[in-house]
């Protein structure tokens, strides 16, 4: 008790100091909008959507930087669209839990649950998101006619974005989507859904430039991070993935006209019990897209089914692609210092396009075992070089 009170006083003093510091360093000081003052109810039962929208409108039109503050408690939110552009920087500071309605159809018909749209200079920080996806997954598994489903938190056309300290559980579809954004930092987020929950990707990045993802944990039913077309300069570090389908560039090349993926780095990652480790995947269809300048390094694999894989013959249900080859050109991909255990005998699978072989692939210091013995590798239509320790032996052609 003493300790608790002591800590409390210290926190109060720190807060006062903080406020003084911020006030004195900011000639135009910032304002704060508490959603409860706008009528939000922290009971998890009353619909707080309108209160959040009204708090957003005030913050977004503020002439000084503003904060939307969500205090402790559970807030029931319907599909909600935080629309920009805003006048100044907006911070969405969540100290509570946002919950979706029990009935999955309510947000499932809109495609999104929490959407930030055309907002520049945005910070979204803290709190928990519970999309209550179980009913939606059950619907999909039963093969019934289901709504399209909702992504938990989507950012469309956002420049200068920081997302930090968020925990998201049981998304209907992807947890976090970065779409058509520039200069983004995602840090210290935890994304959780059960293994085998359908299409619950962790983070999906698409059509975006300059995205950094650091210190994130994904335990989910689909890709931990999936990377779509027109993604440039993506830097991922300190990532924990599994269960899940790994970090995947693609699927690319479903369409003929694509803009390509360039400059992707994943460094310092641990994959545990995931279906894949690092994957590049494209449809076996004509396309003018490409993947180039990719670095996967300092990675530990724990019992991963396909630790290293390029699959350019993706053709689900054999529809729209049989007999065709992928137009996606894959080049300058480096795999460096990747170690650990594979859950299948073949730890390295390179299945590139017969019409567009992978080029400039590099392997350096790879050590992957299956049941404590050297794993195997397979190569189709691929050229590159290797050096350092190589277990399995390289099958690349120089
Ligand atoms: C990829 O990185 C290189 C080297 O830093 C840079 O010159 C190039 O512009 C980047 N590509 C894109 C599409 O930003
Ligand atoms: C592999 O080759 C690169 C240059 O191509 C070199 O920097 C590196 O030290 C080599 N690694 C080993 C383990 O030989």
Tab-separated table of C-alpha atoms and ligand atoms in Angstrom, residues 209 232-233 262-263 293, ligand 1:
chain	number	residue	atom	x	y	z
A	209	UNK	CA	6.513	4.239	-48.855
A	232	UNK	CA	8.787	0.715	-51.112
A	233	UNK	CA	11.365	1.176	-48.353
A	262	UNK	CA	11.406	-2.515	-53.740
A	263	UNK	CA	13.725	-2.136	-50.732
A	293	UNK	CA	16.434	-5.427	-53.261
B	1	LIG	C1	15.605	1.893	-52.968
B	1	LIG	O1	16.802	2.177	-52.251
B	1	LIG	C2	17.798	2.812	-53.074
B	1	LIG	C3	19.067	2.883	-52.255
B	1	LIG	O2	18.845	3.455	-51.027
B	1	LIG	C4	17.282	4.165	-53.530
B	1	LIG	O3	18.225	4.803	-54.342
B	1	LIG	C5	15.974	3.961	-54.309
B	1	LIG	O4	15.435	5.208	-54.651
B	1	LIG	C6	14.969	3.182	-53.464
B	1	LIG	N1	13.788	2.871	-54.273
B	1	LIG	C7	12.592	3.450	-54.080
B	1	LIG	C8	11.487	3.014	-54.993
B	1	LIG	O5	12.393	4.288	-53.226
